[in-house]
Structure formats: structure tokens, C-alpha cells
Amino acid sequence: MSDHKYDHQKTEEKWLQSWEEQALFCDSDLDLSEDEQKDKEYLLYAFAYPSGSGLHVGHVEPKTALDIQARFKRMNGKKVFFPVGWDAFGLPAENYAIKTGIHPRETTKSAINTFRRQVKRLGISYDWNSELATNHPGYYKWTQWIFQQLYRKGLAYQGEGKVNWCPSCQTVLANEQVVNGLCERCDSQVTQKDLKQWYFKITDYKDELIDGLKKVDWPNPTKNQQINWIGRSEGAEVDFLIKTNENSNSDQEKLSIFTTRLDTILGATFMVISPEKFEEKNLARFLSATNKPKVQDYIKLAYKKTEEDRKIGEKDKTGVDTGLMIINPFNQEEIPLFVADYVLGGYGTGAIMAVPAHDERDLAFALKFGLAVKEVVVDGKLVNSAEYNGLTSQEAIKKMLAAHPDFARSSINYKLRDWLISRQRYWGAPIPVVYDPEGKAHLVKEEHLPWLLPDDVDFNPTGESPLRSSKEFKARVEKLYGKGWTPEYDTMDTFVDSSWYYLRYCGARDESQFADKKRLQTWMPVDLYLIGPEHIVLHLLYSRFFTKFLRDEGYLNLPDGEPFGKMRHQGMILGPDGKKMSKSKGNVINPDEIIKEYGADTLRVYEMFMGPLEADKPWNPRAVAGVSRFLRKIYRLVTLEIAKHKDSSLELLENRTELLQKLHWAIQKLTLDLPELKYNTAIAALMEFSNVWEKMVNSRQILLKKEELIDFIKLLAPLAPFITEELYDQARVLGLEMKESVHLDSWPKYNQSFLQKEETTLVIQVDGKLRAEMKWSTNQLDEKIAIIEHAKGLESMAKWLDGKNIQKEIYVPGKIINLVLA
RNA sequence: GCCGCGAUGGCGGAAUUGGUAGACGCGCGAGACUUAAAAUCUCGUACUAGCGAUAGUGUAAGGGUUCGAUUCCCUUUCGCGGCACCA
């Protein structure tokens, strides 16, 4: 008899090589017939940034989860497109270059090589023919092309924008590099600096970005996050007047506020303006000599804070009294004007009326500065509001707007801002713009795309964009456009790269267009997008914006304009200590080591078994061994069964009902759970079946017919592709007709007749507490009266029912009986 | 601070159109095999009381709706993700 031990290392490498030779999943033919298109399945994993430290067990989870989906769908006859790529531009490679002098191109290349090797070792069935990397000129040519299309439509424009600036390092800092307002490298105080930068006008699509969410199958919380981010709110704009001493009526300064609670306007006891708006309107000219320096000091201080600090610091509110008085147009009341940074310059009108009785932030501010609190809505009705008393909030708003069109009008505000894409960095796609000697911007001519990222660049921070140090770049522009012309030195935000990669997959090698039009038609939209929760807002919003824009330009026939039909999220794999894995905590698990010790199948199945895909889950080294045990047991059981079939003296076991019930139950469970990505319960079902099987294994008779044995192998194949391929191969001796690979075979079917039991267990409760059980024939579960009578007559029920009055009898068919006493 | 999510045995988790809480795995305990160990297998394992049958308690805390709540509603606590230049 053969040895039933499984050598994972040898076996996995054998099949890896075999799959590679057969090019099993590189369906170079992405051009489907119309008939085949109905069965298309485009599976997308948020492509990864290839970090220098290699693949992380956290990467393994979503890749495996989608791979299982890909294999399951293929076995169910779908045409699967499962591409792979690398989000290869970005800050870490550049920072590494500053530190070591090694060019980001080199580190990125070797990081991608490492990732590619590791991903292949996991047995992820990607279509490598469509592989792409955003730093490749063949890719970023089209990133630049999209920039140019946006520019032509007026959706890319230049404006002033603030950046975090470290005066000591002489460099722009990412928010991530600012820690408590200090530079992470040198601990200097970070300041804000104004720069002329490029923006994409995503706000043109704000309403469609909200409405489109109705058309997609995304988790509701994700939709809500997007909706709240766009932050559409309906309200009113009201003009207040600043009371100044110099002028009487003629040119009184207007100050507009936006409010969603116009009904509370008679409860406004002060007004707050943002530092930015105060400066913009030059209100300092009205200040008294004593107030002026005070206010200006405050504004200076506020400007030093980053926006995030301002938002987070909201609970400890700061502000300064300007000494100016503002006139509420609804009752001519004079209220004081404060400058405070809890009001943001960029939202609404940059000024608010403060109603401390009905707004928590205003209340906190009022309490700190000793300001009046006036209640104007009680039990849903207005009070202290003159002619509006007694009205509901809604009625009051309507009446107020109707009565005073001269200074109050309804208005809709959005939190969404335009997308700032300029980065003063090297490792990104150059913005394809040149400036003429007068400083006017022109697009780089299309024949000059890709507008190559220069190589002769000094990465060390000098206070200016790194591309400025390239002689080649300047010379190139003068040569192509004329003397005195200069390039744009900034590069694009890496979010621009990642906003359209799922389109580029449909034609990754196409040099004549951003993607193959026919393949876009075939494969878009994406059928399942799996991304981490950290991408919920920005990446998805930007991608949807790009898709809608390209559709509007006629490049994409996608009526909904929604790129991702169904989307789900994976959770985070935490360290064994339950904390986020990080080098500094020393709790990082390396997938290579797990593969070496247990094999890729174990790693895959373990990660899928840890818990629900979307949950954060801590790593448990011992539980990995448990999964390995499970797979080795399967190997033992299957090879033993194959051996039994070869022994002609053995016969099929007669009473196999329990085993077959469990098998068909498991087939059903996996058929339902796998498409729902409920892998943890699917694996549990396979374990339950193998437990039943194992208990019978000492029998000298055959337990599973040949076909049933193959069905079981197929059931496990999407989850553990290596060991199942090996077992499938060994099962060829059974002489059944089989495919070249288990992964090309079809998904097993379950037989309903094994799933129905003759008797059903009913639970009997008294006052909602479990007291007894009874069995009842499954096809007579609608006999309510007989069932309740039987339950009441049970011997074990006597002690609960004797001498008691039953007030109510509840029967839930097939489930419970509840007898309610007093 | 704002937006979103979560909390179930010693641990990861299972169960929700409201109907037997704890599937499956880990760990732990006992046993079998073995000279022994490893490996493997069998049985047990929420908590409290009891030899046991059994009874009571129990899904972060408090309250509510219901015949019945892990599931629905309200309040609170704690934890996680995002907050526009990390990707």
C-alpha cells in the first residue's frame, strides 16, 4: 500500500511548474463571442503598492479570496478575467532613494519581482498576460492622456493650494509625515505654504456620484461613507450686515452665512468667521486699534495649524472676539463677530451664525467665551421667534425664505472639494504641461506622450520639485517647444494612476489607445471588486469620477457610468497579539515562512478559515497547524480510499446514508457559501464531512464511490489548489474520464433527496424557555393542533404544565412551540 | 471633533426576514496506540450548583419592544478604519 504522507513542498512545486508550462490561466484570448459575454466574470483586487519588504500575510487574504472566486466561477462555466498589476509610483520608494541613493526605478523593479514570485508561489491564478505597472511609460502615457482630456474639457485647472512645509528640511510634507504638527524627520514646526497647483474638477460630478450609488451592489456603510464625504446638504444662505462706525448705510459690508437650520436664526447669539474668509474680505480694516493686533495674531496662529489639526482640535475650541457687531436681518439684533478656526474657510461661505442652543459646537464655544444661549425650538415647534412661533422647523424655513428673498435664499452645499493632483515629488507621472515664455500653460503635444520622467534628477530635498534639477528635462522642452519654454515640474498624485487601472487591464499592451474598446465593452463593469476599507472614500470616488468622465467623452460605453458592480471588503490580519502588524512591534508574520513550513494550501485555507473575510482577525500560529492537520487528513483519507478501489476484494459499504447526507449537505453548503465569500463556514462544512468520513474509515469496505471521491476533491479545489490537483492526478488510476486538471473540471452537483430528513426536531418552550424536544414527521409539520397537543402530553412537560393555565400557544412551523403561562 | 464599523466560552469564530446560543478550529483534560517520544485516533470541554438526572445564569453595560432578542429600538463604555499629500 502506498505511503499516505503528503510532501507539500515537493508537490506544490511540481504543480506550479506544470501549470506554468500549460499556461493554465493565461487566457490570452480576452475577446469573447457575444454568447460567451453573458458568462463573463471580471474579478478585481485593488492592486498593491510593491513595498520593499515583500508580500505580507495581509496581502494573502484578499488575493486568495478572489482566487477562490476565480476558480469556483471557472468550474461553474464562467469566462473569468482575473488580471494583476502594480501601483508602482509613490512616496516610499522616493524616500528610500533619498536615504540610499538607489534609484526608485531599481527598487520598484526588484520589489515587483519579489511580489510576483511570492504571488505565484501562493497559486493565485492570475492572467499574467495583462500584467501592468503604473510606473511603466506605456501605462503613464495614458494617465497623461487622461489628464489632457480633462484639461481640454476645463476639468483640469490651476489654482492656489496649501501644502505642508517643513522649513528646516526645505520640503513639502505629506500629511502622513506630519506628526502632531511637527516634521517626522526633524521635529520642526510644520507650516502651511501656498503654491500654484493643478486640480481636477471632480465637483462637476458631485450629484451623479451620489445618484450612481443606487445602481451598484456595495455594502451600505460604504455607500454612506461616500455620500457623507460628498456631504450634500440643503439649507439656506443669509446675508448679514457688518455694523461699522464710518459708514451709515451706503456701502455696508455684507457677510453671508450658510445654515441648514434657518429655522433657528432667531436664536443666533453670535457669528463666527473663518480666518481665511476674514482675510479674504479684508475685514481687518474695520477693527479698532486694540482689537486689530489680537485678531491678527490669532489668524497667524491658525494658519500654522494643518487642517486636520483644526478639525481634531475642535473640542478645545479657540477663537477671538473682533469687537465688530453684526446685524441679524431677521430681527435687526446686533450680535458679536468672532474669528475661530473651527469654522473652515473652504466649506459653505466660510462663516456661520452660531446658535448655541441647537448646535453642540456653538454651545461649546459659547460656554468658553461666556456668550448668550437662546432657545428657539421646543418640542419641535418654534418659540421666541416672533411671527414664526408655533411653526415646525420645516414650515418656518419655508415661510422665512418666502418672506425675505432680498437677504435669504435656499442653497445647497457640498463638502466635496476639487481634487488637488500636483505633487512636488519625483516618483510619479509628470504632469504633461509646458509653459511658454510668458508663463502660460500649454499641453504637451500628444505625439510627445509618454512625457517621460527624467532620469538625471537629484532626489535630495532642495525646497523645490525634484524635476527642477534635471538638465535633460529643461533641454527637452526647449528643443521641442522653443527657447524660454519650461516644463511643469510637478508630478501627479498616485491616486490618478490608480483611478483607471481596471480599464487598462482591458488592453494592457495596447499602444494606440488607453484600453481596447471592444474588450472594455466585453468586460466592464467589474463583477467583483475586493478592496480594503481604507480605500472606501478617495480611491473609489476618484475612480468613479474618471469612469464617468471617459463615458461622457464617448470612450466607454457604460450607461451607468459605474465601474464596479459588486464590491466587498477584506479585513486586516492582525498580529498574534491582536495588534496591527508592524516591524517595530515585532509581530509580523512572513508568508514565506508559513509556506515553507506548511505549504501554500495551508496558508490559503488558514487565512480563509480565520473568520469572516471583512473582519479584522488576529493571527494564531497554532491554528495554522490545525489547518495543516486537516489537509493532511484529507490526503490520508482520499489516498486510502483510492487504494481500496484498487483492491478488487473490497465492496461498497451498505449503509452509507449518514455519509452521503453529509457529503451532499457539504456540496450544497459550498455551492451557496463560496459565491457569498463565506469561506470560513464553507471550510467548516468540509471539516464536518471529513470528520464523519474519518469515523467510518476503519471499515474494510469502500466508503465513497469513485465519482463521489472526485466530487469531494473538486469541492476543495478552489480553496487548496495544490493538494487537490495532486489527489485528482492520483485518482486517475480509478479509470474515470477526467480533465487535464481538477481546475478545469466542473463543479459538483448536490442531490436534494439526500438533504431531506424524515423527521424534524421541534423545540418546546414554556414562557420562552427551552423545556423539551420532540420529533415530528417532516411532511406533517403543518398539523398545528396535533403537534401542540402532543407537546403538552409529553411526560417531561408535566412538571412545567401541571396545575398551570396556558394563556397562549404559539407554533412556528418546523421550528418551535411556545406555551405561555401567566 | 466628524463619518463608518465592531464587541458572543480560555482564544478565532458559528447562529439573525426575531425561534434550541457556542457549528468548525485552536487550546485544555482524560484515554488508546508506543519501550518511549513524536505523529495519529477516541471521548470530554460556556459558567455556577449537584455524584447525577437536572436547575439557574449567560452574547460589552443599562433600558425598551415582543410569547420569545446575539438579532430590532434608545442610551452609555471600549476598540478599529477614514478625515482629502501613505497607498
PDB file of C-alpha atoms in Angstrom, chain A residues 261-380:
ATOM      1  CA  ARG A 261     -31.140  75.326  10.300  1.00  0.00           C
ATOM      2  CA  LEU A 262     -32.585  78.577   9.078  1.00  0.00           C
ATOM      3  CA  ASP A 263     -35.469  77.971  11.489  1.00  0.00           C
ATOM      4  CA  THR A 264     -33.129  78.681  14.413  1.00  0.00           C
ATOM      5  CA  ILE A 265     -31.893  82.021  13.087  1.00  0.00           C
ATOM      6  CA  LEU A 266     -33.631  83.988  15.820  1.00  0.00           C
ATOM      7  CA  GLY A 267     -31.587  82.011  18.319  1.00  0.00           C
ATOM      8  CA  ALA A 268     -28.307  83.200  16.819  1.00  0.00           C
ATOM      9  CA  THR A 269     -26.357  84.917  19.565  1.00  0.00           C
ATOM     10  CA  PHE A 270     -23.058  85.425  17.775  1.00  0.00           C
ATOM     11  CA  MET A 271     -21.395  84.874  14.471  1.00  0.00           C
ATOM     12  CA  VAL A 272     -18.164  83.114  13.604  1.00  0.00           C
ATOM     13  CA  ILE A 273     -15.981  83.671  10.559  1.00  0.00           C
ATOM     14  CA  SER A 274     -13.049  81.536   9.484  1.00  0.00           C
ATOM     15  CA  PRO A 275      -9.594  83.116   9.496  1.00  0.00           C
ATOM     16  CA  GLU A 276      -9.350  82.657   5.716  1.00  0.00           C
ATOM     17  CA  LYS A 277     -12.616  84.416   4.997  1.00  0.00           C
ATOM     18  CA  PHE A 278     -11.735  87.202   7.394  1.00  0.00           C
ATOM     19  CA  GLU A 279      -8.547  87.882   5.466  1.00  0.00           C
ATOM     20  CA  GLU A 280     -10.155  87.437   2.076  1.00  0.00           C
ATOM     21  CA  LYS A 281     -12.758  90.083   2.901  1.00  0.00           C
ATOM     22  CA  ASN A 282     -10.095  92.265   4.481  1.00  0.00           C
ATOM     23  CA  LEU A 283     -12.285  92.876   7.482  1.00  0.00           C
ATOM     24  CA  ALA A 284      -9.272  93.974   9.496  1.00  0.00           C
ATOM     25  CA  ARG A 285      -9.885  97.438   8.106  1.00  0.00           C
ATOM     26  CA  PHE A 286     -12.907  97.815  10.389  1.00  0.00           C
ATOM     27  CA  LEU A 287     -11.130  96.742  13.550  1.00  0.00           C
ATOM     28  CA  SER A 288     -10.286  99.044  16.414  1.00  0.00           C
ATOM     29  CA  ALA A 289      -6.673  99.677  17.273  1.00  0.00           C
ATOM     30  CA  THR A 290      -6.892  97.486  20.356  1.00  0.00           C
ATOM     31  CA  ASN A 291      -8.592  94.539  18.644  1.00  0.00           C
ATOM     32  CA  LYS A 292      -6.570  94.531  15.457  1.00  0.00           C
ATOM     33  CA  PRO A 293      -3.288  93.034  16.736  1.00  0.00           C
ATOM     34  CA  LYS A 294      -5.167  90.494  18.828  1.00  0.00           C
ATOM     35  CA  VAL A 295      -7.161  89.228  15.851  1.00  0.00           C
ATOM     36  CA  GLN A 296      -4.182  89.240  13.525  1.00  0.00           C
ATOM     37  CA  ASP A 297      -2.108  87.226  15.986  1.00  0.00           C
ATOM     38  CA  TYR A 298      -4.858  84.652  16.202  1.00  0.00           C
ATOM     39  CA  ILE A 299      -5.120  84.343  12.440  1.00  0.00           C
ATOM     40  CA  LYS A 300      -1.398  83.878  12.126  1.00  0.00           C
ATOM     41  CA  LEU A 301      -1.545  81.090  14.677  1.00  0.00           C
ATOM     42  CA  ALA A 302      -4.449  79.406  12.945  1.00  0.00           C
ATOM     43  CA  TYR A 303      -2.616  79.406   9.639  1.00  0.00           C
ATOM     44  CA  LYS A 304       0.159  77.383  11.155  1.00  0.00           C
ATOM     45  CA  LYS A 305      -2.185  74.551  12.002  1.00  0.00           C
ATOM     46  CA  THR A 306      -2.891  71.889   9.440  1.00  0.00           C
ATOM     47  CA  GLU A 307      -6.489  71.406   8.535  1.00  0.00           C
ATOM     48  CA  GLU A 308      -6.621  68.100  10.308  1.00  0.00           C
ATOM     49  CA  ASP A 309      -5.319  69.651  13.498  1.00  0.00           C
ATOM     50  CA  ARG A 310      -8.082  72.206  13.250  1.00  0.00           C
ATOM     51  CA  LYS A 311     -10.768  69.568  12.851  1.00  0.00           C
ATOM     52  CA  ILE A 312      -9.387  67.281  15.517  1.00  0.00           C
ATOM     53  CA  GLY A 313      -8.773  70.146  17.908  1.00  0.00           C
ATOM     54  CA  GLU A 314     -12.406  71.058  17.695  1.00  0.00           C
ATOM     55  CA  LYS A 315     -13.325  70.019  21.185  1.00  0.00           C
ATOM     56  CA  ASP A 316     -10.944  72.562  22.637  1.00  0.00           C
ATOM     57  CA  LYS A 317     -12.176  75.497  20.651  1.00  0.00           C
ATOM     58  CA  THR A 318     -10.145  78.622  20.155  1.00  0.00           C
ATOM     59  CA  GLY A 319     -11.241  81.969  18.815  1.00  0.00           C
ATOM     60  CA  VAL A 320     -11.032  85.713  19.225  1.00  0.00           C
ATOM     61  CA  ASP A 321     -13.630  88.473  19.562  1.00  0.00           C
ATOM     62  CA  THR A 322     -13.270  91.020  16.759  1.00  0.00           C
ATOM     63  CA  GLY A 323     -15.251  93.643  18.619  1.00  0.00           C
ATOM     64  CA  LEU A 324     -17.390  94.045  15.490  1.00  0.00           C
ATOM     65  CA  MET A 325     -21.156  93.712  15.653  1.00  0.00           C
ATOM     66  CA  ILE A 326     -23.294  92.003  13.034  1.00  0.00           C
ATOM     67  CA  ILE A 327     -26.931  92.685  12.325  1.00  0.00           C
ATOM     68  CA  ASN A 328     -29.296  89.745  12.083  1.00  0.00           C
ATOM     69  CA  PRO A 329     -31.567  90.696   9.180  1.00  0.00           C
ATOM     70  CA  PHE A 330     -34.498  88.798  10.647  1.00  0.00           C
ATOM     71  CA  ASN A 331     -34.787  90.884  13.812  1.00  0.00           C
ATOM     72  CA  GLN A 332     -32.164  93.649  13.473  1.00  0.00           C
ATOM     73  CA  GLU A 333     -30.494  92.308  16.596  1.00  0.00           C
ATOM     74  CA  GLU A 334     -26.780  93.066  16.967  1.00  0.00           C
ATOM     75  CA  ILE A 335     -24.544  90.122  17.767  1.00  0.00           C
ATOM     76  CA  PRO A 336     -20.744  89.917  18.125  1.00  0.00           C
ATOM     77  CA  LEU A 337     -18.428  88.558  15.427  1.00  0.00           C
ATOM     78  CA  PHE A 338     -15.685  86.095  16.331  1.00  0.00           C
ATOM     79  CA  VAL A 339     -12.863  84.661  14.283  1.00  0.00           C
ATOM     80  CA  ALA A 340     -12.394  80.986  15.077  1.00  0.00           C
ATOM     81  CA  ASP A 341     -10.692  78.147  13.253  1.00  0.00           C
ATOM     82  CA  TYR A 342     -13.421  75.618  13.956  1.00  0.00           C
ATOM     83  CA  VAL A 343     -15.134  77.267  11.037  1.00  0.00           C
ATOM     84  CA  LEU A 344     -13.407  76.173   7.852  1.00  0.00           C
ATOM     85  CA  GLY A 345     -12.677  78.627   5.069  1.00  0.00           C
ATOM     86  CA  GLY A 346     -13.390  76.146   2.318  1.00  0.00           C
ATOM     87  CA  TYR A 347     -16.834  74.998   3.336  1.00  0.00           C
ATOM     88  CA  GLY A 348     -20.072  76.881   2.775  1.00  0.00           C
ATOM     89  CA  THR A 349     -19.458  80.624   2.863  1.00  0.00           C
ATOM     90  CA  GLY A 350     -16.663  80.362   5.411  1.00  0.00           C
ATOM     91  CA  ALA A 351     -18.852  81.948   8.061  1.00  0.00           C
ATOM     92  CA  ILE A 352     -21.662  80.732  10.289  1.00  0.00           C
ATOM     93  CA  MET A 353     -24.376  82.065  12.513  1.00  0.00           C
ATOM     94  CA  ALA A 354     -23.904  80.467  15.902  1.00  0.00           C
ATOM     95  CA  VAL A 355     -26.965  79.068  17.625  1.00  0.00           C
ATOM     96  CA  PRO A 356     -25.586  77.569  20.837  1.00  0.00           C
ATOM     97  CA  ALA A 357     -28.983  76.303  21.972  1.00  0.00           C
ATOM     98  CA  HIS A 358     -29.197  73.991  18.977  1.00  0.00           C
ATOM     99  CA  ASP A 359     -25.638  73.186  17.944  1.00  0.00           C
ATOM    100  CA  GLU A 360     -23.108  71.434  20.142  1.00  0.00           C
ATOM    101  CA  ARG A 361     -20.032  73.088  18.682  1.00  0.00           C
ATOM    102  CA  ASP A 362     -21.565  76.514  19.017  1.00  0.00           C
ATOM    103  CA  LEU A 363     -22.556  75.682  22.576  1.00  0.00           C
ATOM    104  CA  ALA A 364     -19.030  74.649  23.482  1.00  0.00           C
ATOM    105  CA  PHE A 365     -17.754  77.928  22.066  1.00  0.00           C
ATOM    106  CA  ALA A 366     -20.458  79.972  23.807  1.00  0.00           C
ATOM    107  CA  LEU A 367     -19.692  78.400  27.167  1.00  0.00           C
ATOM    108  CA  LYS A 368     -15.985  79.061  26.765  1.00  0.00           C
ATOM    109  CA  PHE A 369     -16.498  82.728  25.840  1.00  0.00           C
ATOM    110  CA  GLY A 370     -19.485  83.426  28.074  1.00  0.00           C
ATOM    111  CA  LEU A 371     -21.945  84.086  25.257  1.00  0.00           C
ATOM    112  CA  ALA A 372     -25.738  84.013  25.424  1.00  0.00           C
ATOM    113  CA  VAL A 373     -27.742  80.845  24.725  1.00  0.00           C
ATOM    114  CA  LYS A 374     -31.231  81.382  23.390  1.00  0.00           C
ATOM    115  CA  GLU A 375     -33.611  78.507  22.825  1.00  0.00           C
ATOM    116  CA  VAL A 376     -35.915  78.855  19.838  1.00  0.00           C
ATOM    117  CA  VAL A 377     -37.230  75.340  19.197  1.00  0.00           C
ATOM    118  CA  VAL A 378     -39.032  73.374  21.913  1.00  0.00           C
ATOM    119  CA  ASP A 379     -40.708  70.026  21.261  1.00  0.00           C
ATOM    120  CA  GLY A 380     -40.379  70.514  17.536  1.00  0.00           C
TER     121      GLY A 380
END
